[in-house]
Amino acid sequence: MAAIAAIGLLVSGCTGFAYLSKTYVSLTPQVVTIGCKDPYEVYDQRRLRKMLIVSNSLREITGCGIDDRLAGGDPALTRAKRFREAARAYLDETVREDCRITGETVFTDLQTEFAYSCAAPIEPRGTKVPRLPGRSRVGL
């Protein structure tokens, strides 16, 4: 029974990795900050209306406001709130205040995908759209 559960976890992890690689690997990350300038990398698939929010383990441990995060109880619940806040801030800062988040998929503690919908139509390929700055060393 335990072997079946382990195989299930392994396969779902591989499936998640394959999906993330296929969906987001070609995108340049943008950086959105929340709270006291905690940065999160955003990989936005505008045509699919999905974005991947990524943190890193060092920031999760040593980021500013960590005492506030832990005082609220379960760090996983606080993490989910911060990722949602980063997704909302990203939409606002890229001039899509009218868009709303419609779904959320947690892949790991450091990677969450958000689906969103907007009243405006999807921009044609090649359209210049607002972008946030990136970072030269992704993941730091």
Short mmCIF file of C-alpha atoms in Angstrom, two decimals:
data_model
loop_
_atom_site.label_atom_id
_atom_site.label_comp_id
_atom_site.label_asym_id
_atom_site.label_seq_id
_atom_site.Cartn_x
_atom_site.Cartn_y
_atom_site.Cartn_z
CA MET A 1 0.00 0.00 0.00
CA ALA A 2 2.81 2.42 0.91
CA ALA A 3 4.60 1.57 -2.34
CA ILE A 4 1.51 2.50 -4.36
CA ALA A 5 1.25 5.83 -2.54
CA ALA A 6 4.95 6.53 -3.12
CA ILE A 7 4.62 5.76 -6.83
CA GLY A 8 1.58 8.05 -7.02
CA LEU A 9 3.51 10.90 -5.43
CA LEU A 10 6.48 10.32 -7.71
CA VAL A 11 4.34 10.30 -10.86
CA SER A 12 2.41 13.42 -9.82
CA GLY A 13 5.70 15.21 -9.11
CA CYS A 14 7.02 14.28 -12.55
CA THR A 15 3.77 15.35 -14.17
CA GLY A 16 3.93 18.73 -12.39
CA PHE A 17 7.54 19.24 -13.44
CA ALA A 18 6.78 18.31 -17.05
CA TYR A 19 3.79 20.66 -17.12
CA LEU A 20 5.74 23.58 -15.62
CA SER A 21 8.64 22.99 -17.99
CA LYS A 22 6.37 22.88 -21.03
CA THR A 23 4.27 25.87 -19.99
CA TYR A 24 6.80 28.29 -18.51
CA VAL A 25 10.39 27.39 -19.46
CA SER A 26 10.57 29.76 -22.45
CA LEU A 27 9.38 32.81 -20.50
CA THR A 28 11.56 35.53 -19.00
CA PRO A 29 10.69 36.05 -15.34
CA GLN A 30 9.43 39.38 -14.08
CA VAL A 31 9.76 40.41 -10.45
CA VAL A 32 6.93 41.73 -8.29
CA THR A 33 7.47 42.85 -4.70
CA ILE A 34 5.03 42.80 -1.83
CA GLY A 35 5.13 43.87 1.80
CA CYS A 36 8.58 45.07 2.73
CA LYS A 37 9.97 44.55 -0.77
CA ASP A 38 9.90 40.74 -0.69
CA PRO A 39 10.48 39.79 -4.36
CA TYR A 40 8.64 37.00 -6.17
CA GLU A 41 9.39 35.88 -9.72
CA VAL A 42 6.42 35.79 -12.09
CA TYR A 43 6.21 33.76 -15.29
CA ASP A 44 3.13 35.03 -17.12
CA GLN A 45 1.47 33.04 -19.92
CA ARG A 46 -0.78 35.90 -21.03
CA ARG A 47 -2.31 33.96 -23.91
CA LEU A 48 -3.35 31.16 -21.52
CA ARG A 49 -4.23 33.61 -18.73
CA LYS A 50 -2.05 31.74 -16.26
CA MET A 51 0.96 32.81 -14.21
CA LEU A 52 3.48 30.97 -12.09
CA ILE A 53 4.62 32.71 -8.90
CA VAL A 54 7.99 31.49 -7.60
CA SER A 55 9.78 32.15 -4.33
CA ASN A 56 13.01 30.58 -3.12
CA SER A 57 13.90 28.72 0.06
CA LEU A 58 16.41 31.30 1.29
CA ARG A 59 13.87 34.10 1.03
CA GLU A 60 11.24 31.94 2.72
CA ILE A 61 13.56 31.46 5.71
CA THR A 62 15.24 34.87 5.97
CA GLY A 63 12.84 37.25 4.19
CA CYS A 64 11.75 40.45 5.90
CA GLY A 65 8.69 40.10 8.07
CA ILE A 66 9.41 36.46 8.84
CA ASP A 67 8.38 36.95 12.48
CA ASP A 68 4.96 38.18 11.33
CA ARG A 69 4.64 35.20 9.00
CA LEU A 70 5.33 32.71 11.75
CA ALA A 71 3.27 34.48 14.43
CA GLY A 72 0.11 33.81 12.42
CA GLY A 73 0.34 30.05 12.89
CA ASP A 74 0.96 27.59 10.09
CA PRO A 75 3.66 28.97 7.74
CA ALA A 76 2.00 27.18 4.80
CA LEU A 77 -1.17 29.25 5.27
CA THR A 78 0.87 32.44 5.45
CA ARG A 79 2.81 31.40 2.36
CA ALA A 80 -0.40 30.89 0.38
CA LYS A 81 -1.59 34.37 1.39
CA ARG A 82 1.70 35.93 0.27
CA PHE A 83 1.63 34.12 -3.08
CA ARG A 84 -1.96 35.32 -3.66
CA GLU A 85 -0.90 38.85 -2.75
CA ALA A 86 2.02 38.65 -5.20
CA ALA A 87 -0.30 37.42 -7.99
CA ARG A 88 -2.76 40.25 -7.35
CA ALA A 89 0.03 42.86 -7.17
CA TYR A 90 1.45 41.57 -10.46
CA LEU A 91 -1.88 41.96 -12.27
CA ASP A 92 -2.32 45.46 -10.82
CA GLU A 93 1.21 46.55 -11.72
CA THR A 94 0.85 45.31 -15.30
CA VAL A 95 -2.29 47.43 -15.81
CA ARG A 96 -4.77 44.58 -15.46
CA GLU A 97 -6.65 45.76 -12.40
CA ASP A 98 -9.90 44.48 -13.93
CA CYS A 99 -8.60 40.90 -14.07
CA ARG A 100 -9.55 38.49 -11.34
CA ILE A 101 -7.86 35.36 -10.10
CA THR A 102 -10.03 32.34 -10.86
CA GLY A 103 -7.91 29.38 -9.82
CA GLU A 104 -4.84 28.31 -7.92
CA THR A 105 -2.63 25.22 -8.16
CA VAL A 106 0.17 24.65 -5.66
CA PHE A 107 2.99 22.63 -7.22
CA THR A 108 5.53 22.98 -4.39
CA ASP A 109 5.99 25.23 -1.36
CA LEU A 110 7.89 27.57 -3.70
CA GLN A 111 5.75 27.40 -6.87
CA THR A 112 2.08 28.24 -7.28
CA GLU A 113 0.19 28.72 -10.53
CA PHE A 114 -2.72 31.14 -10.75
CA ALA A 115 -5.35 31.21 -13.48
CA TYR A 116 -7.01 34.54 -14.13
CA SER A 117 -9.70 36.05 -16.32
CA CYS A 118 -10.00 39.55 -17.73
CA ALA A 119 -12.83 41.44 -19.42
CA ALA A 120 -10.43 42.64 -22.12
CA PRO A 121 -9.61 40.24 -24.97
CA ILE A 122 -6.25 38.49 -25.15
CA GLU A 123 -3.75 40.69 -26.95
CA PRO A 124 -2.62 39.62 -30.42
CA ARG A 125 0.90 38.16 -30.64
CA GLY A 126 3.57 40.84 -30.82
CA THR A 127 1.54 43.47 -28.95
CA LYS A 128 3.68 45.55 -26.55
CA VAL A 129 2.35 44.96 -23.05
CA PRO A 130 3.43 46.38 -19.68
CA ARG A 131 6.22 44.33 -18.10
CA LEU A 132 7.91 44.49 -14.74
CA PRO A 133 11.69 44.40 -14.42
CA GLY A 134 13.33 41.01 -14.30
CA ARG A 135 16.46 40.00 -12.50
CA SER A 136 19.77 38.96 -13.91
CA ARG A 137 20.22 36.02 -11.53
CA VAL A 138 16.90 34.19 -11.34
CA GLY A 139 16.10 32.55 -8.04
CA LEU A 140 18.22 34.82 -5.86
#
